[in-house]
């Protein structure tokens, strides 16, 4: 069951500068996505230090702002962390949790990711929970076992709040490599995730399922046309206004 409106989210990762971002955001505003991409809800996720700039630039428009991470804590002696209430106060709507780069480089466990999703929800943010297998795991036929385990921590931790999350399937081997999962490969994993969510809670059938991993203007439409692909989480192509706008229009 695909959601009516697609969700297209740009993950800028650790890219940008104030001037580069200003140009990118101006380009997105000029693309007038609420008119040219009426079937897509759109958000961008800049690095923390640029969130306030992005919120100000996009004020009153149709493009929402998300962060790339959030602390499990609400405040306190946690050097280097950024808390949900701080993000909420700025006007941030979404937060990515459990991106594979954080799982890999910051040793984030399935449980920590689930706890971050719970913290985000408790502070009024919508968590975009990332799951995905490595190439070795796919080749060992472990894809469903891995994404199932990653999702299960979220199911067990959130209980009835499960319906309020967004899930992004990002096969690690497709991130930044130019190797996209084929629409059939992506759809198969999305159908598996949908079934797991629905088995946990009937209402969770409507949790938006985004695909991420080398989504580009020329492959977005076919990916988005799959039954269980409700949008995309876009890395590299979200750094170019024309490409990101074209992906939103492909919805
Ligand atoms: P790319 O689109 O650059 O492959 O990145 C995907 C991603 O990791 C988005 O979170």
mmCIF file of N, CA and C in Angstrom, residues 12-29 44 46-47 49-50 53-54 57-58 235-242 244:
data_model
loop_
_atom_site.group_PDB
_atom_site.id
_atom_site.type_symbol
_atom_site.label_atom_id
_atom_site.label_comp_id
_atom_site.label_asym_id
_atom_site.label_seq_id
_atom_site.Cartn_x
_atom_site.Cartn_y
_atom_site.Cartn_z
ATOM 1 N N UNK A 12 22.130 16.045 2.854
ATOM 2 C CA UNK A 12 23.316 16.752 2.346
ATOM 3 C C UNK A 12 24.612 16.155 2.907
ATOM 4 N N UNK A 13 24.501 15.299 3.919
ATOM 5 C CA UNK A 13 25.695 14.743 4.596
ATOM 6 C C UNK A 13 26.620 15.898 5.003
ATOM 7 N N UNK A 14 27.947 15.687 5.018
ATOM 8 C CA UNK A 14 28.834 16.759 5.493
ATOM 9 C C UNK A 14 29.341 17.585 4.311
ATOM 10 N N UNK A 15 28.384 18.219 3.634
ATOM 11 C CA UNK A 15 28.718 19.055 2.484
ATOM 12 C C UNK A 15 28.156 20.451 2.693
ATOM 13 N N UNK A 16 28.723 21.408 1.975
ATOM 14 C CA UNK A 16 28.159 22.748 1.926
ATOM 15 C C UNK A 16 28.981 23.795 2.640
ATOM 16 N N UNK A 17 28.542 25.019 2.438
ATOM 17 C CA UNK A 17 29.060 26.191 3.148
ATOM 18 C C UNK A 17 27.888 27.158 3.121
ATOM 19 N N UNK A 18 28.001 28.247 3.859
ATOM 20 C CA UNK A 18 26.827 29.138 3.884
ATOM 21 C C UNK A 18 26.485 29.640 2.489
ATOM 22 N N UNK A 19 27.498 29.991 1.713
ATOM 23 C CA UNK A 19 27.188 30.544 0.389
ATOM 24 C C UNK A 19 26.710 29.457 -0.578
ATOM 25 N N UNK A 20 27.351 28.300 -0.522
ATOM 26 C CA UNK A 20 26.912 27.193 -1.403
ATOM 27 C C UNK A 20 25.472 26.793 -1.063
ATOM 28 N N UNK A 21 25.177 26.719 0.229
ATOM 29 C CA UNK A 21 23.821 26.320 0.635
ATOM 30 C C UNK A 21 22.789 27.356 0.198
ATOM 31 N N UNK A 22 23.164 28.642 0.336
ATOM 32 C CA UNK A 22 22.212 29.703 -0.026
ATOM 33 C C UNK A 22 21.838 29.566 -1.500
ATOM 34 N N UNK A 23 22.839 29.262 -2.321
ATOM 35 C CA UNK A 23 22.585 29.111 -3.757
ATOM 36 C C UNK A 23 21.702 27.894 -4.029
ATOM 37 N N UNK A 24 21.994 26.796 -3.337
ATOM 38 C CA UNK A 24 21.204 25.570 -3.502
ATOM 39 C C UNK A 24 19.750 25.813 -3.090
ATOM 40 N N UNK A 25 19.564 26.460 -1.953
ATOM 41 C CA UNK A 25 18.199 26.700 -1.474
ATOM 42 C C UNK A 25 17.463 27.672 -2.391
ATOM 43 N N UNK A 26 18.170 28.670 -2.897
ATOM 44 C CA UNK A 26 17.536 29.593 -3.855
ATOM 45 C C UNK A 26 17.089 28.827 -5.098
ATOM 46 N N UNK A 27 17.934 27.909 -5.525
ATOM 47 C CA UNK A 27 17.594 27.089 -6.695
ATOM 48 C C UNK A 27 16.346 26.254 -6.443
ATOM 49 N N UNK A 28 16.243 25.709 -5.239
ATOM 50 C CA UNK A 28 15.063 24.894 -4.907
ATOM 51 C C UNK A 28 13.813 25.767 -4.818
ATOM 52 N N UNK A 29 13.974 26.960 -4.242
ATOM 53 C CA UNK A 29 12.819 27.859 -4.156
ATOM 54 C C UNK A 29 12.375 28.267 -5.562
ATOM 55 N N UNK A 44 14.856 18.960 3.201
ATOM 56 C CA UNK A 44 16.313 18.895 3.078
ATOM 57 C C UNK A 44 16.927 18.777 4.475
ATOM 58 N N UNK A 46 20.405 19.518 6.096
ATOM 59 C CA UNK A 46 21.765 20.053 6.099
ATOM 60 C C UNK A 46 22.493 19.647 7.380
ATOM 61 N N UNK A 47 23.811 19.850 7.436
ATOM 62 C CA UNK A 47 24.537 19.671 8.696
ATOM 63 C C UNK A 47 23.948 20.584 9.787
ATOM 64 N N UNK A 49 24.997 22.828 11.814
ATOM 65 C CA UNK A 49 25.329 24.260 11.901
ATOM 66 C C UNK A 49 24.577 25.103 10.886
ATOM 67 N N UNK A 50 24.013 24.476 9.861
ATOM 68 C CA UNK A 50 23.308 25.243 8.826
ATOM 69 C C UNK A 50 21.790 25.142 8.954
ATOM 70 N N UNK A 53 19.955 28.557 9.215
ATOM 71 C CA UNK A 53 19.964 29.243 7.915
ATOM 72 C C UNK A 53 18.913 28.642 6.983
ATOM 73 N N UNK A 54 18.861 27.302 6.955
ATOM 74 C CA UNK A 54 17.936 26.631 6.028
ATOM 75 C C UNK A 54 16.493 26.914 6.422
ATOM 76 N N UNK A 57 15.709 30.430 5.321
ATOM 77 C CA UNK A 57 15.588 30.582 3.865
ATOM 78 C C UNK A 57 14.291 29.971 3.336
ATOM 79 N N UNK A 58 13.837 28.915 4.021
ATOM 80 C CA UNK A 58 12.671 28.166 3.504
ATOM 81 C C UNK A 58 11.372 28.539 4.209
ATOM 82 N N UNK A 235 21.113 11.417 -1.548
ATOM 83 C CA UNK A 235 22.400 11.962 -1.110
ATOM 84 C C UNK A 235 22.961 12.902 -2.166
ATOM 85 N N UNK A 236 23.922 12.402 -2.934
ATOM 86 C CA UNK A 236 24.652 13.237 -3.896
ATOM 87 C C UNK A 236 23.772 14.129 -4.763
ATOM 88 N N UNK A 237 22.696 13.568 -5.293
ATOM 89 C CA UNK A 237 21.863 14.345 -6.218
ATOM 90 C C UNK A 237 21.062 15.442 -5.508
ATOM 91 N N UNK A 238 21.054 15.433 -4.172
ATOM 92 C CA UNK A 238 20.331 16.502 -3.470
ATOM 93 C C UNK A 238 21.178 17.767 -3.345
ATOM 94 N N UNK A 239 22.444 17.682 -3.774
ATOM 95 C CA UNK A 239 23.325 18.847 -3.686
ATOM 96 C C UNK A 239 23.245 19.724 -4.927
ATOM 97 N N UNK A 240 22.493 19.262 -5.917
ATOM 98 C CA UNK A 240 22.292 20.065 -7.137
ATOM 99 C C UNK A 240 20.812 20.372 -7.241
ATOM 100 N N UNK A 241 20.466 21.653 -7.224
ATOM 101 C CA UNK A 241 19.053 22.049 -7.194
ATOM 102 C C UNK A 241 18.288 21.432 -8.369
ATOM 103 N N UNK A 242 18.879 21.462 -9.547
ATOM 104 C CA UNK A 242 18.150 20.976 -10.727
ATOM 105 C C UNK A 242 17.882 19.477 -10.604
ATOM 106 N N UNK A 244 17.799 17.607 -7.766
ATOM 107 C CA UNK A 244 16.877 17.300 -6.662
ATOM 108 C C UNK A 244 15.437 17.679 -7.057
#
